[in-house]
Coordinates of C-alpha atoms and ligand atoms in Angstrom, one line a residue:
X24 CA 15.8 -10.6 4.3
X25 CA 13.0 -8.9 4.6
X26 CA 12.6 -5.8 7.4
X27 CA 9.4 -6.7 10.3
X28 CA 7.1 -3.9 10.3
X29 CA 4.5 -3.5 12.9
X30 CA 1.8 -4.5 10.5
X31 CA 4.4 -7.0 8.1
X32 CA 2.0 -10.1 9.5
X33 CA -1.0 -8.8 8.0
X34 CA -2.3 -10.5 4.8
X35 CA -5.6 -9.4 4.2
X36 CA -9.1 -9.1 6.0
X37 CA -9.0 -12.8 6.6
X38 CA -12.5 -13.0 5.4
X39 CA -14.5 -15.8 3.5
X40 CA -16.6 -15.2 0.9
X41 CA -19.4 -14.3 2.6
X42 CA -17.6 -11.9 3.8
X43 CA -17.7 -13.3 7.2
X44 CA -14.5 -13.1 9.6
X45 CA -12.6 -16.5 9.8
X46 CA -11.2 -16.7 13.6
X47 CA -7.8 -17.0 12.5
X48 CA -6.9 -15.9 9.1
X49 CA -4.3 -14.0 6.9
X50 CA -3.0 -12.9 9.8
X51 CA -6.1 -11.1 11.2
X52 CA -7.8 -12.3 14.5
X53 CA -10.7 -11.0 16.2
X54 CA -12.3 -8.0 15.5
X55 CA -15.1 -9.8 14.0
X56 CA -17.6 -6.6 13.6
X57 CA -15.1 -4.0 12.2
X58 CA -13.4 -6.6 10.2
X59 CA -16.7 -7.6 8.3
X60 CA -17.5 -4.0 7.7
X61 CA -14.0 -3.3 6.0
X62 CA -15.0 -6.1 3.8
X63 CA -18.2 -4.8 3.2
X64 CA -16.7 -1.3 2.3
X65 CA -14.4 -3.0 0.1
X66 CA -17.1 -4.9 -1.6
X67 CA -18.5 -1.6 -2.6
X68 CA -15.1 -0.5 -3.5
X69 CA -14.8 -3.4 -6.0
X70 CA -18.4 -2.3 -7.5
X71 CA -17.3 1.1 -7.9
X72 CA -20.3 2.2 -5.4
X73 CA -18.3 4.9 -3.2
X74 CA -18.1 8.1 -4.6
X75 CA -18.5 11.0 -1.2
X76 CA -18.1 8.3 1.2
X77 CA -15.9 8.2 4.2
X78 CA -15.7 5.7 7.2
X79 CA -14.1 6.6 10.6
X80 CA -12.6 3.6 12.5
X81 CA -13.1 4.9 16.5
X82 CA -11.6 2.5 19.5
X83 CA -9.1 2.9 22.0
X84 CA -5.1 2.7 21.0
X85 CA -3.8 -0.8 19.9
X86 CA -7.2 -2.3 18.7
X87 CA -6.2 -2.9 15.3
X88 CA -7.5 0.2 13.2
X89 CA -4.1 0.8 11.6
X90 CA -3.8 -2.9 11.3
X91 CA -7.2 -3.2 9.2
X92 CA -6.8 -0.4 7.1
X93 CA -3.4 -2.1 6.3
X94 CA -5.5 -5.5 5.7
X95 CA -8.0 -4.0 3.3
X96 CA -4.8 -2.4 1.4
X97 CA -3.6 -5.7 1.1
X98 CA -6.8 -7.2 -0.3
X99 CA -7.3 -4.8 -3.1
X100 CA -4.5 -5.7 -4.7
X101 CA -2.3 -3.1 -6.9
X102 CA -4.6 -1.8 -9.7
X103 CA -6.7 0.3 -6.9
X104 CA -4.9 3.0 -5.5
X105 CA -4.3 2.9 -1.5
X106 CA -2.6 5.7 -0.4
X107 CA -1.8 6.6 3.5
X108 CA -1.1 9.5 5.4
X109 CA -1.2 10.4 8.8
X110 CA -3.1 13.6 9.6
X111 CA 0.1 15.2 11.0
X112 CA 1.8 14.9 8.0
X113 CA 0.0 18.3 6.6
X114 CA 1.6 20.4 8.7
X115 CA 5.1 19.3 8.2
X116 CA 5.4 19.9 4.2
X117 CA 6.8 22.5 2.3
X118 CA 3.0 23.4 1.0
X119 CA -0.1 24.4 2.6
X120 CA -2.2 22.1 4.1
X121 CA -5.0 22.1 1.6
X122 CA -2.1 21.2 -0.9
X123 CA -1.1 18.6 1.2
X124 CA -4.9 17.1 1.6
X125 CA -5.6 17.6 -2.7
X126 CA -2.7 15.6 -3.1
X127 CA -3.6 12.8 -1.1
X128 CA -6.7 13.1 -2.7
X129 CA -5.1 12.6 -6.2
X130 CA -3.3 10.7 -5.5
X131 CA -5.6 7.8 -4.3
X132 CA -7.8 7.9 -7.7
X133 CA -6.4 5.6 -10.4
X134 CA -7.1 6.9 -14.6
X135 CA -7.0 3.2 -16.2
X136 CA -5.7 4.1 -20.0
X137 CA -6.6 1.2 -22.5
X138 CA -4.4 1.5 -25.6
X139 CA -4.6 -1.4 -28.3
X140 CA -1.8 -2.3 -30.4
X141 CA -1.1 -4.6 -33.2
X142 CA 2.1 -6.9 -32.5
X143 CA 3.9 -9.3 -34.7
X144 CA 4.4 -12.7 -32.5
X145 CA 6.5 -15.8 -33.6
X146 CA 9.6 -17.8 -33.8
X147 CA 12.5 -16.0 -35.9
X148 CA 13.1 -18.6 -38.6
X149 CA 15.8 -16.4 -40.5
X150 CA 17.0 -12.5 -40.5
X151 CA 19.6 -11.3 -43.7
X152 CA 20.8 -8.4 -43.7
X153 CA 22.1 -6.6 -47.1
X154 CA 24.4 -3.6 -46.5
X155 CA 24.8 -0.9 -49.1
X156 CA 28.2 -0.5 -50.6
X157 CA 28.9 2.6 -48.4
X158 CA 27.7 1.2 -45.0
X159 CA 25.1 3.9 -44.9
X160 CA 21.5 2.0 -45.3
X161 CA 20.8 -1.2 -44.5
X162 CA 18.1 -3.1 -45.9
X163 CA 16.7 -7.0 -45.0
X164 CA 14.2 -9.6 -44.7
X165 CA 13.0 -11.2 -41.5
X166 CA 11.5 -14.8 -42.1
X167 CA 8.6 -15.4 -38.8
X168 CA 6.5 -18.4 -37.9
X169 CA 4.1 -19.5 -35.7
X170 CA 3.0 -23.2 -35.8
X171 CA 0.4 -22.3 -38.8
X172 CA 2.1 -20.0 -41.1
X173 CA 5.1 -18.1 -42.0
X174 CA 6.1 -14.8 -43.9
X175 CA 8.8 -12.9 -44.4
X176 CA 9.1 -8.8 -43.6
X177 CA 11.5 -6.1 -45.2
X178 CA 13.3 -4.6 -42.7
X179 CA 14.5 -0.7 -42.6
X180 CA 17.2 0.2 -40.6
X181 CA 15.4 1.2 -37.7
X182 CA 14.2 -2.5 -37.2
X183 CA 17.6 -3.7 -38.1
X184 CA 19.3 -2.0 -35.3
X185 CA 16.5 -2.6 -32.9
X186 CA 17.0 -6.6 -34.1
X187 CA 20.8 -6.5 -33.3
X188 CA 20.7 -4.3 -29.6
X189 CA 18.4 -7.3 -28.6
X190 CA 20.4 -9.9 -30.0
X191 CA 18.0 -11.4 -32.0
X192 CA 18.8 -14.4 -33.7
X193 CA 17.4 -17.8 -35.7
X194 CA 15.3 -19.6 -33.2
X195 CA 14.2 -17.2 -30.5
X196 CA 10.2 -16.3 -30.3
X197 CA 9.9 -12.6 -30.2
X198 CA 6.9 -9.8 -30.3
X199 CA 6.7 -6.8 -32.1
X200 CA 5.1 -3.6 -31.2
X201 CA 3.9 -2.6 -34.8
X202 CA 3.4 1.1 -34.2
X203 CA 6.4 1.7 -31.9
X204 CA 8.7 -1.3 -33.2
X205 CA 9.8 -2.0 -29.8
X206 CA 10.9 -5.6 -29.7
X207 CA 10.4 -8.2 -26.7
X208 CA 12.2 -11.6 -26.5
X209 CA 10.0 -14.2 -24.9
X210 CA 12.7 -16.9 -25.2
X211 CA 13.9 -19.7 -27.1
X212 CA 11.9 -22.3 -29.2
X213 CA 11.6 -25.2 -27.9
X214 CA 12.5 -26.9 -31.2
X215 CA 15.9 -24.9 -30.6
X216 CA 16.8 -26.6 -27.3
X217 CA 19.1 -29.5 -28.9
X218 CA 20.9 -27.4 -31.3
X219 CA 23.1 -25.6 -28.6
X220 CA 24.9 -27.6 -26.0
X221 CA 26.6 -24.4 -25.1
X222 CA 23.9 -22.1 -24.1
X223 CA 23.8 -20.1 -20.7
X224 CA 21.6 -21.5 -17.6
X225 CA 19.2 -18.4 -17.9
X226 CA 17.9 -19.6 -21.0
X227 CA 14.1 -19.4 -20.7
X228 CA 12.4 -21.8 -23.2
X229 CA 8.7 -21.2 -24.7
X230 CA 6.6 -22.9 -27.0
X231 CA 6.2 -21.5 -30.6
X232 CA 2.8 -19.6 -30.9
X233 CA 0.2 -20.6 -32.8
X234 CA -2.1 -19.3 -35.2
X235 CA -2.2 -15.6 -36.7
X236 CA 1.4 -14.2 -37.2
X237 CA -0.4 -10.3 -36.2
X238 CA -2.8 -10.3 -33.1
X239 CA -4.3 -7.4 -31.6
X240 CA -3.4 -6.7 -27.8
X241 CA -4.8 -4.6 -24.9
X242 CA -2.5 -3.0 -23.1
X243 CA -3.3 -1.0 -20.1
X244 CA -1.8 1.2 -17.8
X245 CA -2.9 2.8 -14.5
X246 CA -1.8 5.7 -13.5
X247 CA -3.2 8.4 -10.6
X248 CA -4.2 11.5 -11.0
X249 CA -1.4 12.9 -9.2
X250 CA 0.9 11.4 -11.3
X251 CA -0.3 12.7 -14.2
X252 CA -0.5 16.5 -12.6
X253 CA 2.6 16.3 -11.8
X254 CA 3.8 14.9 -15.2
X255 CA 2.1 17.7 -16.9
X256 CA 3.1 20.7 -14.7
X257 CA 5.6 22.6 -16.9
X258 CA 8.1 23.3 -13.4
X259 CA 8.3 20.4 -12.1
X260 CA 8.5 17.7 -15.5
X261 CA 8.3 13.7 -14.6
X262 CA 11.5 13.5 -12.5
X263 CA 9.9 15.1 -9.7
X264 CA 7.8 11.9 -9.2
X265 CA 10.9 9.8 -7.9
X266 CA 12.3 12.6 -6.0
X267 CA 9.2 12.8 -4.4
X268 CA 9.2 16.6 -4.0
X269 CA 6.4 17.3 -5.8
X270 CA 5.8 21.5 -4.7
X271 CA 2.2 23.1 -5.2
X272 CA 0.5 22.2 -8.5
X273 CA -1.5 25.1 -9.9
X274 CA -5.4 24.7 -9.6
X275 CA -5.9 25.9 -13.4
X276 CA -3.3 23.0 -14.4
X277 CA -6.0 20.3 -12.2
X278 CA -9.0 21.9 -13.9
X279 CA -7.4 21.2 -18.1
X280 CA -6.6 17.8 -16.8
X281 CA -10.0 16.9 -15.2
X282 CA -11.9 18.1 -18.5
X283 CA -9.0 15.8 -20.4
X284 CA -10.0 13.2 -18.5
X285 CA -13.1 13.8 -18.5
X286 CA -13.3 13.2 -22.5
X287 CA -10.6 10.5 -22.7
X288 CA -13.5 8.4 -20.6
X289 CA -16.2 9.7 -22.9
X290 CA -14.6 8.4 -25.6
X291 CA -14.0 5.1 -23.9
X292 CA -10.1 5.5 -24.4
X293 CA -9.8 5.8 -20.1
X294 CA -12.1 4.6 -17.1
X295 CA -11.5 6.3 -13.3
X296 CA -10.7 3.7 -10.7
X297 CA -11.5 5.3 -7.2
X298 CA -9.5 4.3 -4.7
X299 CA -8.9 4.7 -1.4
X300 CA -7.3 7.3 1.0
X301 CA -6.3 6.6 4.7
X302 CA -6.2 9.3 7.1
X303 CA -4.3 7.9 10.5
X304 CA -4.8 9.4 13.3
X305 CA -7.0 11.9 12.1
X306 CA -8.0 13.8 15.2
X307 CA -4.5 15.9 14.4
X308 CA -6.0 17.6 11.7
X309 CA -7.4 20.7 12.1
X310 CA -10.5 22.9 11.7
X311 CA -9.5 23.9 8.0
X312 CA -8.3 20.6 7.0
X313 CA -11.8 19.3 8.1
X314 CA -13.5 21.5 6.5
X315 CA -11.4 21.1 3.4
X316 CA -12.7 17.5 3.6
X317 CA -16.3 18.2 4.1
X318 CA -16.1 20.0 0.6
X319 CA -13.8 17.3 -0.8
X320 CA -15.9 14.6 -0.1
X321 CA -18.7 15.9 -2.0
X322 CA -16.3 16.4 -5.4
X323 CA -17.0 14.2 -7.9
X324 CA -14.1 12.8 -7.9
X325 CA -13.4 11.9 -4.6
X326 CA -11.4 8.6 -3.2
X327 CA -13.3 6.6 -0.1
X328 CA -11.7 8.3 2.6
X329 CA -11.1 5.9 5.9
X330 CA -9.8 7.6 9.0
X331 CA -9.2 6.7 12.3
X332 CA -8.9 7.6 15.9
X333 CA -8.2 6.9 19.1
X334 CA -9.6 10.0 21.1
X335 CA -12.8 10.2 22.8
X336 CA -14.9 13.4 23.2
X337 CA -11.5 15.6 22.7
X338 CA -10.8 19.2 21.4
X339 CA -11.0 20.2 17.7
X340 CA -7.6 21.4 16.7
X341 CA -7.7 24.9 15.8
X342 CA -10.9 25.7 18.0
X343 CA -11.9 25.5 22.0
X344 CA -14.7 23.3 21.4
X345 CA -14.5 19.6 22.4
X346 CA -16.1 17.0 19.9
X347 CA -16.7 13.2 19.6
X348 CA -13.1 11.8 18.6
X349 CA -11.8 14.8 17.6
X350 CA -13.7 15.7 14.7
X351 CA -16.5 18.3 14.2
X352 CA -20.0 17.1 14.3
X353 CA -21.1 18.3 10.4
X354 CA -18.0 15.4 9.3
X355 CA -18.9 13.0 12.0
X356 CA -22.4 13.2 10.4
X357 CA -21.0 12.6 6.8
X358 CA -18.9 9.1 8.2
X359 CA -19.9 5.6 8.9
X360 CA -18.3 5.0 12.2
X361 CA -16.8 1.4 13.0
X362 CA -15.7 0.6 16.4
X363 CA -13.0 -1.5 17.3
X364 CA -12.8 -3.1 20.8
X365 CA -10.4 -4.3 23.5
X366 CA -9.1 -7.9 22.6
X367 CA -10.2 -11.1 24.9
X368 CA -7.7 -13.2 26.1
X369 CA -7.7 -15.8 23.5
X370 CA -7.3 -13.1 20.6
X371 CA -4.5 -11.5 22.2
X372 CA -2.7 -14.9 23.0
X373 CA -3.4 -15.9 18.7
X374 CA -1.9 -12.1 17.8
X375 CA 1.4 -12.8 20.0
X376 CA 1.9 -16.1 18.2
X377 CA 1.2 -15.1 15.0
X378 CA 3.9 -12.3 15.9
X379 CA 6.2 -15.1 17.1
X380 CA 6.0 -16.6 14.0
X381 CA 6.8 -13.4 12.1
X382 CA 9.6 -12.6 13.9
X383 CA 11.1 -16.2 13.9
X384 CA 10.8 -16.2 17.8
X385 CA 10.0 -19.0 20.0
X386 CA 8.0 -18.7 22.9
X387 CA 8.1 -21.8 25.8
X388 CA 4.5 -22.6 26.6
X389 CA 4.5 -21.0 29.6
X390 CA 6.5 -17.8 28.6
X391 CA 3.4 -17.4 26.1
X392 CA 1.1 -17.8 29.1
X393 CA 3.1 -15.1 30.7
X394 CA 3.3 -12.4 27.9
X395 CA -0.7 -12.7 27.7
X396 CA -2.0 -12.0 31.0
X397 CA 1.0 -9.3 30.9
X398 CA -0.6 -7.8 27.7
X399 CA -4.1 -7.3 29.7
X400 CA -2.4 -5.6 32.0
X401 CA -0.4 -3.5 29.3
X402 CA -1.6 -3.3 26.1
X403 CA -1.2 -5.2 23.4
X404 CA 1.7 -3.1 22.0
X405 CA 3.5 -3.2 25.0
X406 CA 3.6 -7.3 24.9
X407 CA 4.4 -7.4 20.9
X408 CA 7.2 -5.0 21.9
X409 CA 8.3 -7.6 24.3
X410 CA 8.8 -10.2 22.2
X411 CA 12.4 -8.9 20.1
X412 CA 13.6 -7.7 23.0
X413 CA 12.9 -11.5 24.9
X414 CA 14.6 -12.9 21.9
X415 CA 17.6 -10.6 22.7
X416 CA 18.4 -11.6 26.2
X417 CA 17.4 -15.3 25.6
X418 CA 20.1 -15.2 22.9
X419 CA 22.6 -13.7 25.2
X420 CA 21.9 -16.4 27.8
X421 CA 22.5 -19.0 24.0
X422 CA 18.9 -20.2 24.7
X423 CA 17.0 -21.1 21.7
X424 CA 13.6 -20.2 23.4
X425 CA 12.3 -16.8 25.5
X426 CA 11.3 -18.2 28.6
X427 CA 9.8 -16.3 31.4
X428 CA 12.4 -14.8 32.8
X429 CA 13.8 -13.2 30.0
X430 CA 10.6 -11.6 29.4
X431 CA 10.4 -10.5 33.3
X432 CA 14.2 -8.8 32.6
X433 CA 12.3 -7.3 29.8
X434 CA 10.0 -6.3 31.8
X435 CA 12.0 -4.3 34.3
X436 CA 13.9 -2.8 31.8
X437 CA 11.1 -1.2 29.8
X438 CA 8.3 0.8 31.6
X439 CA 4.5 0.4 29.7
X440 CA 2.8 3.7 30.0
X441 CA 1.1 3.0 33.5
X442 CA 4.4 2.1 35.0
X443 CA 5.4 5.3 33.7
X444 CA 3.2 7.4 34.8
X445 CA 3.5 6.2 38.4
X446 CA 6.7 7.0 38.0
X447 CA 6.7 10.4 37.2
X448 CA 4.3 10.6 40.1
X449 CA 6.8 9.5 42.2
X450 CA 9.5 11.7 40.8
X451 CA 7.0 14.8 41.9
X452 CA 8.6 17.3 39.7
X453 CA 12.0 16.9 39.4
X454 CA 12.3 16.7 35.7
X455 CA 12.5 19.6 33.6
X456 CA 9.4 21.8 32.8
X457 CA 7.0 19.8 34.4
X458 CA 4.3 21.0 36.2
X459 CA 3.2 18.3 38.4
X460 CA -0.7 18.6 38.0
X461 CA -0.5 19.0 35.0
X462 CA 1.2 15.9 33.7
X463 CA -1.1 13.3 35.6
X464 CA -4.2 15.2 34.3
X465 CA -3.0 14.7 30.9
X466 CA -2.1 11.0 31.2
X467 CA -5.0 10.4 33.6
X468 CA -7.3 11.8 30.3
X469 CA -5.5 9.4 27.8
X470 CA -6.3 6.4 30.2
X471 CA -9.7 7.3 29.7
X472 CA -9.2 7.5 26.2
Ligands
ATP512 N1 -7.0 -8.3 14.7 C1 -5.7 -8.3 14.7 N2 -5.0 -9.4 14.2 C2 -3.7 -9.4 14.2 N3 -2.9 -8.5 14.6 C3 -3.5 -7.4 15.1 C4 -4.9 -7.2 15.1 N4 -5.2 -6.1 15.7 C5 -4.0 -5.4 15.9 N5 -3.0 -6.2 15.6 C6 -1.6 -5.8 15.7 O1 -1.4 -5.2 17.0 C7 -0.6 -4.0 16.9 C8 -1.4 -2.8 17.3 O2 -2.5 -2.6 16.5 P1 -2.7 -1.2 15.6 O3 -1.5 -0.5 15.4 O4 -3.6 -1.6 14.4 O5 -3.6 -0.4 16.7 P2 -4.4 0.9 16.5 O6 -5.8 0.6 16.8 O7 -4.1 1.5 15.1 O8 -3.8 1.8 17.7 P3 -3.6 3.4 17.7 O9 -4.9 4.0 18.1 O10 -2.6 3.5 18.9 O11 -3.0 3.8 16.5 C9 -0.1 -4.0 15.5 O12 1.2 -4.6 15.4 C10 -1.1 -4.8 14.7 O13 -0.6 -5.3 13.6
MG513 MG1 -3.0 3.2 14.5

């Protein structure tokens, strides 16, 4: 079973190949504008066309900025790197937050290594193996075939134990790595398949090749930048990768592997894949961090940045000044800015089905009807939240479907954020630390948000 995230119905941008929004597709409905731009910002993604760039997604809460940014991840599949933070995340690691910010950066910029190799592909026809008298060397001949032509190879010990820890017999079609000798089985011959009746239910059958016995292969690996600072910093070694706890990675270690990377591409031997980096809620970033990413930006080798936020003209973090979404004007003038608007009706009814379905939830026709007009008054949040806890109390009643009612017990058992603050009005003070003006100014300002 697979765990429902917020964002688990979302498949893509849903977009054709015109780039134009389909009304209902991969998961994604509405939004038409911002949706079209994400695709046109992946487009230039794809041609490699985004070096400095950075793209602000700006519109009030539950208009589907997170939910886009998740859709373009999707889309670009897992060569490109997509990494995602949220901007309060800097502040709560054990480095400084310009740390923090360089390794999201890093991290969202792939190094594609090509490395070619010669391999040996064919059907084992035969493998003898001649022990000395002592037991101490080995020696042998393996007989190979593809459908054209067969020879026969000495073997050294090394390839004789590699043969017999894979369990290598007559019959099976294997590659070998010529440089390495690493062996891969690919399966049995089909020619094989009648002379064992007893053979397990795993057995994966293949053709034998054909043609040349040695071909030349591609291989290629991508890796991120961050990866391969944190590989090469002498405290920290590879295992730090897994465990996640990376610690601060020495500028003068960044600059060696730049100019290393920097040849390997001039030599052909590696090509940089920028990727992309998603700043959430990016208004909780402070003055530094933004001007860390003014400077950042203009690096050479920068990741498209995407950020987004829900504030309107709000205080700078770190300053008194109040700016468009958060964010000072000399970075607002550096971004694209996509808006995303409140949903219609019809889009917000399409989004709570499409939920429905993801959640394996049934909604009677009229229930539907109900959760919809409740979501205009709401937000759309509020209603998706509705729907698992619907399917709770319809369970508990053993009906298959969420019918109104349950979603009006729901109802009175959750509060949406205008219920609650007319609640704490009401209260007039009597929880803890509150000062009464205070609290309704606040919410009063993130309604107009
Ligand atoms: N166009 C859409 N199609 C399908 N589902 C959507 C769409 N827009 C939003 N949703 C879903 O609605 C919910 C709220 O959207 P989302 O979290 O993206 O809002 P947001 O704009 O990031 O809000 P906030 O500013 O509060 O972070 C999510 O579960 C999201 O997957
Ligand atoms: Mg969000």
């Amino acid at each position: 079973m697979e765990r429902i995230g917020a964002h688990s119905h979302i498949r893509g941008l849903g977009l054709d190949d015109r780039l134009e929004p389909r009304e209902n597709s991969q998961g994604m409905v509405g939004q038409g504008k911002a949706r079209k731009a994400a695709g046109l910002i992946l487009k230039m993604i794809q041609d490699g066309r985004i070096a400095g760039k950075a793209i602000l997604f700006a519109g009030p809460p539950s208009t589907g900025k997170t939910a886009i940014a998740m859709g373009m991840a999707r889309q670009l599949g897992a060569d490109v790197p997509f990494t995602m933070i949220a901007g309060s995340e800097v502040f709560s690691r054990s480095m400084s937050k310009t740390e923090a910010l360089t390794q999201a950066f890093r991290r969202s910029i792939g190094v594609r290594i090509k490395e070619e190799t010669e391999i040996i592909e064919g059907e084992v026809v035969e493998i003898q193996i001649d022990r000395s008298l002592t037991g101490a060397t080995k020696t042998g001949k393996l007989t190979i075939k593809t459908t054209d032509m067969e020879t026969i190879y000495d073997l050294g010990t090394k390839m004789i134990d590699a043969l017999s820890k894979e369990k290598v017999i007559a019959g099976d079609v294997v590659t070998i790595d010529k440089a390495s000798g690493r062996i891969l089985k690919l399966g049995r011959s089909f020619a094989r398949s009648r002379d064992y009746d007893a053979m397990g239910a795993d057995t994966k059958f293949v053709q034998c090749p054909e043609g040349e016995l040695q071909k030349r292969k591609e291989l290629v690996h991508t890796v991120s930048l961050h990866e391969i600072d944190v590989i090469n910093s002498r405290t920290q070694g590879f295992l730090a990768l897994f465990a996640g706890d990376t610690g601060e990675i020495k500028p003068e270690l960044r600059n060696q592997i730049n100019t290393k990377v920097g040849e390997w591409r001039e030599e052909g031997k590696a090509e940089i894949i920028p990727g992309v980096l998603f700043i959430d809620e990016v208004h909780m970033l402070d003055i530094e961090c933004f001007a860390f990413l003014n400077r950042a930006l203009e690096n050479e080798l920068s990741p498209l940045v995407i950020m987004a936020s829900n504030r309107g003209k709000s205080q700078i973090r770190g300053t008194k000044f109040a700016s468009p979404h958060g964010l000072p004007v000399d970075l607002l003038d550096r971004v694209l800015i996509v808006s995303t608007r409140p949903y219609t009706e019809d889009d917000i009814k399409q989004i709570i089905q499409i939920r429905c379905q993801e959640e394996d939830v049934t909604l009677t026709e009229n229930a539907l009807q109900v959760l919809t007009s409740m979501s205009s008054q709401t937000t759309l949040r509020y209603a998706l939240n509705l729907i698992s806890c619907g399917q709770i109390i319809a369970t508990k009643r053993k009906a298959e479907q969420v019918d109104v009612e349950d979603l009006r017990r729901a109802y009175s058992y959750f509060m949406d954020e205008k219920r609650s603050v007319q609640w704490l009005k009401e209260q007039q003070g009597n929880l803890m630390f509150e000062e009464v003006d205070d609290v309704t100014t606040t919410l009063n300002h993130m309604d107009e948000d």
